[in-house]
Short mmCIF file of C-alpha atoms in Angstrom, two decimals:
data_model
loop_
_atom_site.label_atom_id
_atom_site.label_comp_id
_atom_site.label_asym_id
_atom_site.label_seq_id
_atom_site.Cartn_x
_atom_site.Cartn_y
_atom_site.Cartn_z
CA MET D 1 168.46 101.30 153.21
CA THR D 2 171.57 99.96 155.42
CA GLN D 3 172.95 102.76 157.59
CA TRP D 4 176.05 102.20 154.44
CA GLN D 5 173.88 102.22 151.52
CA PRO D 6 174.50 106.32 151.27
CA TRP D 7 178.24 106.02 151.91
CA GLN D 8 177.54 103.03 148.56
CA ASP D 9 175.75 105.69 146.78
CA LEU D 10 178.05 108.04 146.67
CA LEU D 11 181.00 105.66 145.78
CA ASP D 12 179.47 104.74 143.23
CA THR D 13 178.86 108.08 141.81
CA TYR D 14 182.37 109.60 142.61
CA TRP D 15 184.23 107.09 142.09
CA PRO D 16 186.46 108.27 139.16
CA HIS D 17 187.08 111.59 140.85
CA VAL D 18 188.08 108.70 144.07
CA VAL D 19 190.76 106.94 142.25
CA LEU D 20 192.48 110.10 141.12
CA ILE D 21 192.77 111.90 144.12
CA VAL D 22 194.08 108.78 145.46
CA SER D 23 196.71 108.08 142.92
CA ILE D 24 197.41 112.10 142.34
CA ALA D 25 197.91 111.90 146.26
CA ALA D 26 199.31 108.19 145.91
CA SER D 27 201.86 110.08 142.88
CA VAL D 28 202.84 113.08 144.44
CA LEU D 29 204.18 111.27 147.79
CA ALA D 30 206.01 108.89 146.02
CA THR D 31 207.47 111.20 144.57
CA VAL D 32 208.47 112.85 146.91
CA HIS D 33 210.27 109.88 148.78
CA ILE D 34 212.16 109.10 145.42
CA ALA D 35 213.62 112.93 145.44
CA MET D 36 214.56 113.03 149.50
CA THR D 37 216.37 108.92 149.94
CA LYS D 38 217.79 108.11 146.16
CA GLN D 39 221.28 109.32 146.30
CA ASP D 40 221.44 108.41 141.75
CA VAL D 41 220.17 110.92 139.78
CA LYS D 42 219.21 108.64 136.84
CA ALA D 43 217.23 106.55 139.74
CA ALA D 44 215.12 108.87 140.48
CA ILE D 45 214.95 110.19 137.16
CA GLY D 46 213.60 106.56 136.18
CA TRP D 47 211.43 106.59 139.26
CA VAL D 48 209.61 109.31 139.13
CA ALA D 49 208.56 108.85 135.40
CA VAL D 50 207.07 105.59 136.23
CA VAL D 51 204.94 107.33 139.14
CA ILE D 52 203.57 109.79 137.30
CA LEU D 53 203.57 108.11 133.14
CA SER D 54 201.52 105.18 135.54
CA PRO D 55 199.17 106.75 138.00
CA LEU D 56 198.77 104.36 140.91
CA LEU D 57 200.22 101.32 139.96
CA GLY D 58 203.56 103.21 139.07
CA ALA D 59 203.54 104.34 142.89
CA THR D 60 202.87 100.56 144.08
CA PHE D 61 205.46 99.73 141.87
CA TYR D 62 207.61 101.73 143.67
CA LEU D 63 206.33 100.30 146.89
CA PHE D 64 207.26 96.68 146.56
CA ALA D 65 210.56 97.00 144.09
CA GLY D 66 211.87 101.27 144.99
CA VAL D 67 211.43 101.63 148.29
CA ASN D 68 215.12 100.54 150.21
CA ARG D 69 213.78 98.29 153.67
CA ILE D 70 217.82 96.38 154.08
CA ARG D 71 219.26 99.53 155.49
CA GLN D 72 217.79 100.08 158.83
CA GLU D 73 216.92 96.26 159.83
CA ARG D 74 220.74 95.67 158.61
CA LEU D 75 222.20 98.69 161.72
CA THR D 76 220.30 97.80 164.40
CA ALA D 77 221.65 94.38 163.51
CA GLN D 78 225.10 95.74 163.57
CA ARG D 79 224.30 97.14 166.72
CA ASP D 80 222.87 94.27 168.03
CA LEU D 81 226.42 92.59 167.06
CA ALA D 82 229.33 95.36 168.89
CA GLU D 83 228.65 92.45 172.14
CA HIS D 84 231.11 90.17 170.26
CA GLU D 85 234.32 92.53 169.37
CA ILE D 86 236.11 90.16 172.08
CA VAL D 87 238.87 90.08 169.79
CA ALA D 88 241.78 93.04 169.36
CA LEU D 89 242.44 93.88 166.66
CA ASP D 90 244.02 97.45 167.11
CA ARG D 91 247.74 96.19 166.48
CA LEU D 92 247.17 94.70 163.41
CA VAL D 93 246.62 97.60 161.44
CA VAL D 94 248.40 98.14 158.55
CA PRO D 95 249.56 102.14 159.92
CA ASN D 96 251.16 103.03 156.35
CA LEU D 97 251.07 100.49 152.52
CA GLN D 98 255.28 101.69 152.07
CA PRO D 99 256.82 97.68 153.65
CA TYR D 100 254.31 95.94 151.12
CA ALA D 101 253.77 98.37 147.81
CA ASP D 102 255.29 102.00 146.28
CA SER D 103 254.21 104.43 148.07
CA TYR D 104 251.45 106.19 146.10
CA PHE D 105 250.02 102.91 147.36
CA GLU D 106 249.60 104.81 150.61
CA ALA D 107 247.03 106.85 149.51
CA LEU D 108 244.76 103.92 147.94
CA ARG D 109 245.27 102.46 151.63
CA VAL D 110 244.15 106.41 153.22
CA LEU D 111 240.67 105.79 151.11
CA GLY D 112 240.19 102.26 151.51
CA ASP D 113 240.11 103.60 156.15
CA LYS D 114 237.40 106.19 154.51
CA VAL D 115 235.26 103.53 152.29
CA CYS D 116 234.70 100.49 154.12
CA ARG D 117 234.43 99.52 157.02
CA ASN D 118 236.53 97.32 158.37
CA ALA D 119 241.22 97.94 158.31
CA LEU D 120 243.68 96.55 156.57
CA LEU D 121 245.01 93.89 158.84
CA LYS D 122 248.33 92.23 159.11
CA GLY D 123 249.63 88.64 159.71
CA ASN D 124 247.48 87.19 157.17
CA HIS D 125 248.76 84.07 154.05
CA VAL D 126 246.87 84.40 151.24
CA SER D 127 246.90 80.93 148.28
CA ILE D 128 245.35 81.17 144.90
CA LEU D 129 242.77 77.80 144.45
CA GLN D 130 241.77 77.55 140.86
CA SER D 131 238.94 75.75 139.37
CA GLY D 132 236.05 73.81 141.21
CA ASP D 133 238.76 70.84 142.04
CA GLN D 134 240.80 72.85 143.88
CA THR D 135 238.41 74.77 145.88
CA TYR D 136 235.99 71.56 146.80
CA ALA D 137 238.31 69.83 147.79
CA ALA D 138 239.47 72.53 149.78
CA MET D 139 236.62 72.53 151.11
CA LEU D 140 235.47 69.83 151.97
CA LYS D 141 239.36 68.46 153.86
CA ALA D 142 238.91 72.08 155.90
CA ILE D 143 234.76 70.88 157.30
CA ALA D 144 236.10 67.17 157.63
CA GLU D 145 238.96 68.22 159.62
CA ALA D 146 236.82 71.14 161.84
CA GLN D 147 236.12 70.81 165.43
CA HIS D 148 234.29 73.77 166.86
CA CYS D 149 232.04 75.25 164.29
CA VAL D 150 231.69 75.04 160.75
CA ALA D 151 229.92 78.63 158.36
CA LEU D 152 228.70 78.40 154.88
CA GLN D 153 227.43 80.83 153.01
CA SER D 154 226.37 80.82 148.81
CA TYR D 155 224.77 83.15 146.71
CA ILE D 156 224.54 79.37 144.53
CA PHE D 157 224.57 75.91 146.07
CA ASP D 158 223.01 73.51 143.38
CA HIS D 159 221.67 70.04 144.37
CA ASP D 160 224.12 68.21 142.47
CA ALA D 161 226.98 66.41 142.84
CA ILE D 162 229.44 68.40 144.29
CA GLY D 163 226.24 70.04 146.12
CA THR D 164 225.64 66.65 147.50
CA GLN D 165 229.00 65.92 148.61
CA ILE D 166 229.37 69.18 150.52
CA ALA D 167 225.89 69.17 151.99
CA GLN D 168 226.88 65.42 153.91
CA ALA D 169 230.25 66.59 154.92
CA LEU D 170 228.28 69.58 156.45
CA ILE D 171 225.93 66.94 158.34
CA ASP D 172 229.20 64.64 158.70
CA ALA D 173 230.73 68.55 161.19
CA LYS D 174 227.41 68.63 162.78
CA ASN D 175 226.36 65.12 163.95
CA ARG D 176 230.35 65.28 165.33
CA GLY D 177 228.87 68.22 167.60
CA VAL D 178 230.82 71.38 165.75
CA GLN D 179 228.61 73.50 165.51
CA VAL D 180 227.54 74.47 162.10
CA ARG D 181 225.43 77.07 160.23
CA VAL D 182 224.49 77.30 156.29
CA LEU D 183 222.76 80.69 154.47
CA ILE D 184 221.86 80.15 151.00
CA ASP D 185 220.82 83.09 149.05
CA ALA D 186 216.02 82.62 148.75
CA VAL D 187 216.69 82.84 145.02
CA GLY D 188 219.91 81.11 144.61
CA ALA D 189 218.21 78.40 146.21
CA LYS D 190 215.68 77.55 143.39
CA TYR D 191 218.60 77.51 140.74
CA SER D 192 218.06 73.60 141.73
CA HIS D 193 215.47 71.68 142.75
CA PRO D 194 214.87 70.16 145.22
CA PRO D 195 216.85 72.49 146.64
CA ILE D 196 220.02 71.93 149.13
CA THR D 197 218.03 72.94 152.36
CA LYS D 198 215.73 69.81 152.16
CA GLN D 199 218.63 67.77 152.51
CA LEU D 200 220.58 69.41 155.47
CA GLU D 201 217.88 70.10 157.15
CA ARG D 202 217.25 66.64 157.05
CA GLY D 203 220.69 65.68 158.37
CA GLY D 204 219.69 68.51 161.07
CA VAL D 205 221.54 71.52 159.99
CA GLN D 206 220.98 74.81 160.29
CA VAL D 207 220.04 76.46 157.35
CA ALA D 208 218.77 79.36 156.36
CA ARG D 209 217.79 81.19 152.66
CA PHE D 210 219.12 84.66 152.89
CA LEU D 211 215.73 87.26 152.20
CA PRO D 212 213.00 85.14 151.32
CA THR D 213 210.34 86.43 148.34
CA VAL D 214 207.38 84.55 148.10
CA ILE D 215 204.73 86.39 146.90
CA GLY D 216 202.50 89.06 149.20
CA LEU D 217 204.72 88.34 152.09
CA ARG D 218 208.59 89.93 151.36
CA LEU D 219 208.06 90.83 147.52
CA VAL D 220 209.77 93.96 148.43
CA TYR D 221 213.02 92.19 148.54
CA ALA D 222 212.32 90.88 145.22
CA ASN D 223 215.53 92.87 144.10
CA LEU D 224 218.01 92.78 146.56
CA ARG D 225 220.53 89.84 147.04
CA SER D 226 223.04 88.20 148.58
CA HIS D 227 226.00 86.93 146.54
CA ARG D 228 228.30 86.55 149.18
CA LYS D 229 230.07 83.17 148.74
CA LEU D 230 232.53 81.92 152.13
CA LEU D 231 233.48 78.65 154.20
CA LEU D 232 234.92 79.77 158.00
CA VAL D 233 236.09 76.55 160.15
CA ASP D 234 236.70 77.08 163.35
CA SER D 235 237.14 80.61 162.64
CA ASP D 236 240.63 80.57 161.94
CA LEU D 237 240.59 79.28 158.25
CA ALA D 238 238.50 80.61 154.74
CA LEU D 239 237.45 80.36 151.83
CA ALA D 240 236.52 83.07 150.02
CA GLY D 241 235.89 84.31 146.48
CA GLY D 242 233.70 83.97 143.68
CA MET D 243 233.27 80.49 143.58
CA ASN D 244 229.30 78.66 144.46
CA ILE D 245 228.74 75.14 144.31
CA ARG D 246 227.69 73.98 141.09
CA SER D 247 229.62 70.56 139.21
CA GLY D 248 230.23 72.08 135.69
CA PHE D 249 232.48 73.58 137.55
CA THR D 250 235.03 71.05 138.00
CA ARG D 251 236.31 68.22 135.59
CA GLU D 252 235.43 65.28 137.76
CA PHE D 253 231.98 66.14 136.37
CA ALA D 254 231.67 68.44 133.67
CA GLY D 255 234.84 67.61 132.04
CA ASP D 256 236.85 69.72 129.91
CA SER D 257 233.98 71.66 128.89
CA ARG D 258 234.04 73.09 132.61
CA ALA D 259 233.14 76.34 133.39
CA ASN D 260 236.69 77.92 134.65
CA ASP D 261 236.55 79.99 138.59
CA THR D 262 239.04 81.83 140.79
CA HIS D 263 238.28 81.55 144.63
CA PHE D 264 241.54 81.94 147.70
CA LYS D 265 241.99 80.74 151.26
CA ILE D 266 242.80 82.68 154.26
CA THR D 267 244.49 82.25 157.63
CA GLY D 268 245.60 84.70 159.64
CA PRO D 269 243.51 87.92 161.12
CA ALA D 270 240.87 88.56 158.61
CA THR D 271 239.25 85.68 158.88
CA ARG D 272 237.67 87.86 161.33
CA GLN D 273 236.57 90.19 159.27
CA LEU D 274 235.57 87.36 157.52
CA LEU D 275 233.14 86.41 160.51
CA ASP D 276 231.91 89.69 162.15
CA SER D 277 230.44 89.62 158.08
CA PHE D 278 228.57 86.64 158.69
CA ALA D 279 227.55 86.70 162.16
CA HIS D 280 226.08 90.03 160.65
CA ASP D 281 223.96 87.46 157.92
CA TRP D 282 223.49 84.88 160.32
CA GLU D 283 221.65 87.13 162.67
CA PHE D 284 219.48 89.51 160.52
CA THR D 285 217.78 86.51 158.67
CA THR D 286 217.43 85.24 161.57
CA GLY D 287 217.68 86.66 164.90
CA GLU D 288 220.16 84.27 166.56
CA PRO D 289 223.16 86.05 167.37
CA LEU D 290 225.97 83.46 166.70
CA SER D 291 227.89 83.28 170.47
CA ALA D 292 231.38 83.35 171.69
CA SER D 293 231.80 80.25 172.53
CA PRO D 294 232.62 78.97 169.96
CA TRP D 295 232.56 81.52 167.27
CA PHE D 296 234.58 83.84 167.74
CA ASP D 297 236.46 82.25 171.64
CA HIS D 298 238.88 80.72 168.70
CA MET D 299 240.75 83.34 167.63
CA THR D 300 244.01 82.30 168.89
CA GLU D 301 246.53 85.02 170.90
CA ALA D 302 249.57 83.32 168.48
CA VAL D 303 248.78 84.97 165.03
CA SER D 304 249.19 88.40 167.55
CA GLU D 305 251.75 87.31 169.29
CA SER D 306 253.88 85.74 166.26
CA LEU D 307 252.82 89.13 164.10
CA ASP D 308 255.91 91.25 165.22
CA ALA D 309 258.54 88.34 163.37
CA ASP D 310 256.35 87.65 160.14
CA ARG D 311 257.84 90.25 157.88
CA GLN D 312 255.92 88.14 154.41
CA SER D 313 252.24 88.15 156.05
CA THR D 314 249.99 89.92 153.69
CA PRO D 315 248.01 92.81 154.11
CA VAL D 316 244.12 91.67 154.01
CA ARG D 317 240.30 93.74 153.96
CA VAL D 318 237.69 92.19 153.49
CA VAL D 319 235.13 95.15 151.65
CA LEU D 320 231.84 94.55 152.41
CA SER D 321 229.23 96.72 149.27
CA GLY D 322 225.63 96.58 148.92
CA PRO D 323 222.69 97.93 150.02
CA ASP D 324 223.03 99.02 152.80
CA ARG D 325 225.50 101.41 154.48
CA THR D 326 228.05 99.74 152.97
CA MET D 327 227.00 101.07 148.98
CA GLY D 328 229.02 102.56 146.58
CA SER D 329 232.22 100.03 149.04
CA ASN D 330 233.77 98.73 146.17
CA GLN D 331 233.17 100.83 142.84
CA GLY D 332 234.90 103.39 145.84
CA LEU D 333 237.67 101.33 145.67
CA ILE D 334 238.03 100.01 142.55
CA LEU D 335 237.77 104.23 141.15
CA GLY D 336 240.51 105.00 143.86
CA ALA D 337 242.50 102.31 142.67
CA LEU D 338 242.46 103.44 138.69
CA SER D 339 243.14 106.68 139.82
CA VAL D 340 245.98 105.95 142.05
CA ALA D 341 247.89 103.28 138.94
CA GLN D 342 250.45 103.30 137.19
CA ARG D 343 251.14 101.08 135.50
CA HIS D 344 249.29 98.40 134.10
CA VAL D 345 245.78 97.50 135.39
CA ARG D 346 244.76 94.07 134.83
CA ILE D 347 241.32 93.46 135.63
CA GLN D 348 239.00 90.22 134.36
CA SER D 349 235.16 89.89 134.43
CA PRO D 350 232.59 87.73 133.54
CA TYR D 351 229.62 90.69 132.76
CA PHE D 352 231.43 94.01 132.66
CA LEU D 353 228.64 96.00 132.55
CA PRO D 354 230.36 99.73 134.44
CA ASP D 355 227.98 102.66 135.02
CA MET D 356 229.55 106.26 133.21
CA VAL D 357 232.07 106.98 136.33
CA LEU D 358 233.48 103.89 136.09
CA ILE D 359 234.15 104.07 132.00
CA GLY D 360 235.17 107.51 132.61
CA ALA D 361 237.87 106.12 134.94
CA LEU D 362 238.58 103.62 132.87
CA VAL D 363 239.31 105.71 130.23
CA THR D 364 240.28 108.09 131.80
CA ALA D 365 243.48 105.24 133.22
CA ALA D 366 244.35 104.51 129.27
CA ARG D 367 244.67 108.15 129.05
CA ARG D 368 247.26 108.68 130.69
CA GLY D 369 249.32 105.99 129.82
CA VAL D 370 248.33 103.39 131.40
CA ILE D 371 247.13 99.66 129.85
CA VAL D 372 244.18 98.57 130.44
CA ASP D 373 243.76 95.24 129.77
CA VAL D 374 240.01 93.55 130.25
CA LEU D 375 239.31 90.07 130.58
CA ILE D 376 235.72 88.83 129.39
CA PRO D 377 234.14 86.34 128.25
CA GLY D 378 234.05 84.72 124.45
CA SER D 379 231.50 82.67 125.31
CA ASN D 380 229.34 84.30 127.95
CA ASN D 381 226.69 81.44 129.89
CA LEU D 382 224.02 85.24 130.00
CA LYS D 383 222.82 85.56 126.81
CA LEU D 384 221.17 89.00 127.62
CA VAL D 385 223.94 90.59 129.71
CA SER D 386 226.50 89.60 126.96
CA ALA D 387 224.31 91.82 124.10
CA ALA D 388 224.00 93.60 126.90
CA MET D 389 227.94 94.02 127.51
CA GLN D 390 228.60 94.86 123.53
CA ALA D 391 226.77 97.41 124.12
CA GLN D 392 229.26 99.37 125.89
CA LEU D 393 232.03 98.12 124.19
CA GLY D 394 233.04 100.27 121.53
CA LEU D 395 233.17 103.48 123.99
CA MET D 396 236.17 102.20 125.79
CA VAL D 397 237.66 100.45 123.05
CA LYS D 398 238.13 103.53 121.64
CA GLU D 399 239.67 105.53 124.10
CA GLY D 400 242.38 103.00 124.73
CA VAL D 401 241.10 99.86 127.13
CA ARG D 402 242.17 97.48 125.52
CA ILE D 403 239.12 94.39 125.63
CA TRP D 404 240.00 90.57 125.02
CA ARG D 405 236.94 87.66 123.97
CA SER D 406 238.72 85.28 126.39
CA SER D 407 238.35 81.43 124.86
CA GLY D 408 237.62 77.94 125.43
CA PRO D 409 234.70 77.59 128.80
CA PHE D 410 233.55 80.01 130.30
CA ASP D 411 235.80 82.18 132.83
CA HIS D 412 233.26 82.95 136.43
CA SER D 413 236.40 84.09 137.69
CA LYS D 414 236.19 88.82 139.15
CA LEU D 415 240.01 89.40 139.70
CA PHE D 416 241.44 93.24 139.27
CA THR D 417 245.00 93.82 139.51
CA VAL D 418 246.98 96.71 139.86
CA ASP D 419 250.38 97.26 138.85
CA ASP D 420 250.87 94.50 140.22
CA GLN D 421 250.33 94.80 143.37
CA TRP D 422 247.43 95.38 144.46
CA SER D 423 244.59 93.12 144.07
CA PHE D 424 240.81 93.88 144.24
CA VAL D 425 239.17 89.71 144.29
CA GLY D 426 235.96 88.25 145.39
CA SER D 427 232.46 88.06 144.94
CA SER D 428 231.72 91.25 142.75
CA ASN D 429 231.15 91.65 139.08
CA LEU D 430 231.63 94.58 137.14
CA ASP D 431 228.30 95.64 137.00
CA PRO D 432 225.01 97.36 138.14
CA ARG D 433 223.26 94.62 140.90
CA SER D 434 226.67 94.33 141.94
CA LEU D 435 227.64 97.70 142.42
CA ARG D 436 224.65 98.81 144.12
CA LEU D 437 221.84 95.93 144.69
CA ASN D 438 224.06 92.89 146.04
CA PHE D 439 225.23 92.16 149.32
CA GLU D 440 228.66 91.68 148.43
CA LEU D 441 231.32 90.08 149.87
CA ASP D 442 235.75 91.19 148.48
CA LEU D 443 238.72 91.32 149.10
CA GLU D 444 241.34 93.66 149.47
CA ILE D 445 245.32 91.95 148.83
CA VAL D 446 248.19 94.05 148.70
CA ASP D 447 250.94 91.77 147.99
CA ARG D 448 254.04 91.51 145.24
CA GLU D 449 253.57 87.94 145.05
CA LEU D 450 249.79 87.29 145.03
CA GLY D 451 249.47 90.57 142.22
CA GLN D 452 251.89 88.90 140.35
CA GLN D 453 250.46 85.28 140.66
CA LEU D 454 247.28 86.97 139.45
CA GLY D 455 248.57 89.28 136.65
CA GLN D 456 250.24 86.11 135.07
CA ARG D 457 247.08 84.17 135.13
CA ILE D 458 245.61 87.06 132.80
CA ASP D 459 248.70 87.28 130.88
CA GLU D 460 247.83 83.45 130.08
CA ASN D 461 244.44 83.57 129.21
CA MET D 462 245.52 86.50 126.96
CA ALA D 463 247.61 85.40 125.23
CA LYS D 464 244.50 82.94 123.94
CA ALA D 465 241.87 85.75 123.59
CA THR D 466 241.39 88.05 121.00
CA LEU D 467 240.74 91.36 121.04
CA VAL D 468 237.93 93.57 119.78
CA GLN D 469 239.25 95.69 117.94
CA TRP D 470 236.79 98.96 117.38
CA ASP D 471 236.36 98.63 113.14
CA GLU D 472 234.80 95.84 113.82
CA LEU D 473 232.34 97.00 116.20
CA GLN D 474 231.26 99.20 113.87
CA ALA D 475 230.72 97.05 111.16
CA GLN D 476 228.33 94.93 113.15
CA PRO D 477 224.36 95.09 111.06
CA PHE D 478 222.45 98.17 112.62
CA TRP D 479 219.96 94.94 113.80
CA LEU D 480 222.95 93.68 115.95
CA LYS D 481 223.64 97.37 117.57
CA LEU D 482 220.15 98.54 118.23
CA ARG D 483 219.24 94.76 120.24
CA ASN D 484 222.14 95.27 122.22
CA ARG D 485 221.84 98.99 122.82
CA LEU D 486 217.69 97.81 123.89
CA ILE D 487 218.99 95.06 126.06
CA TRP D 488 221.40 97.17 127.53
CA LEU D 489 218.50 99.85 128.71
CA ALA D 490 218.30 96.43 131.65
CA SER D 491 221.09 96.03 131.98
CA PRO D 492 220.27 97.07 136.04
CA TYR D 493 218.10 94.62 136.62
CA LEU D 494 219.83 91.18 133.91
#
C-alpha cells in the first residue's frame, strides 16, 4: 500500500461530498464577489442566477466571463503614462459655451467635465468625411505625407484591396524613417484571413493585437473589445469616427452597393487627447511607452498662440469609455444631452439597442415636446441585432419617438445631434456592448455649422426612409414578435 492509498480510498468514498463542499464554497465566493463589484443590478441578478442554478460550472463561467480584470491594469498604465503630460493645455479649456452655443448647453459642459476624463478644448477644426471613398483617400494622403510618426487603431482592418493599400502606405512610411504603430483588436483582426498583421509584420511595422483571446491564456477578455477607430499623423492631424478599414465601404471596390459610414478629420489641441488615448492603449497592450520624441514633441505652440485671434475654432472633447474607470462616460453624456435638448434630437445608429434608462430619456424628451428622430438601417448587416432591435421599437414609437427605417445600402454611421449645435460622434453604438463592454472613442463637438451639416445629412436620409408605425408593429404575427423578444434577451452579447 502506498502512502497515498488511504487518501485515495477516502476520496473514492466521499468524492460526492467533496464536490458538494467545493461547489457550495465556489458559489458563495462568486455571489459575494458579484454583490460587491457589480454596479448594474440586472447584471448582478443574472450572474447570481447562473452561479446558483449551475453549481461549480456557473462559478467557473463567472470567473472567466464575468470578472472585470481590466480596470486596475489600465489604471497602472495611465499612472505610468502621466510622465508624458508635457504640453500645457490649461488655457485652451473652454470656460463657458455661450460664445459657441445657446446658454442652456452650459449645463452639458459642466456635466462633461465631471463624467469625462478630458476637458473641452477650443482651437480645433473638424470636417466631415463621408463614405470610405473620402476617408480612405484622406488616410492614404496623410500617411504618405507623414514626417515623424503615424499611429493607427482599428477594430477591423481587413486584408482586402483597400486594406493592403493602407498597409503598404504604412510600410512605406516606416521605410522613410517614420515611427509607425498599429493596434488592431484581436477579434476584429480575425474578420479576414490571412490577417493584415502578417503583411505589416513582414514590412517591419510594429503591430499589436488588443487583448488576444487564445483559449487558456486570455479567455477572460473575450467579451471586452477595443472598438476605437483612429489615425494620428505627426501628432497634429487625426482621423476618427466610426469607420473600419474594409473595401465594402468604397464605390471603387463595392460599386453602388457599398456600405456607408461617416468619419471626421480633426486638427488642433484635441489631437493631444487622441494621442494620449492611443498611447495608453498601446502601452497597455505591448508594455512599450511612447517616448516624448517623436510622439509628443510635435504639438506646436503655434496653435496655442493663434487661439486668441481664432474665434471660429471648434470646441472638441475626446470622450473615452470602456470597462475601466471610464465606464459609462458615453452614456452619461448622451443622457445629459437628451435632458437639455429644446427643439430637435437627431440620432443615426446602425445597432440601436438602448437600455431602459436610455429609452426613458428618449421618451421623456419626446414627451417634453422635443422632436426625437432616430434613423436605423432598413437592411442591417447583422440579422440577429436587427431582430433584437425590432423587439424594442414599440416602447419608443408608442410614446412619440419617431423611428425611421432607411432605404438603400447599409449605413454604419453613429451620429447624434442636439438642436443643430451639439454633436456626439465616433465609434459608440447605442447598444449594451458599446455602452458597457467595449472600449469606445467618441468626440463631443460644439459647432453650429457642423451640427447643421450632420442634421441635414440625417434629414436627407430620413426623406427617403419609412416611418415606423405603432399599428405596423402591433400587426406583426405572434411568432415574429416572440422570435424578436427571444433574440433580444441575448442583446448584451450580440
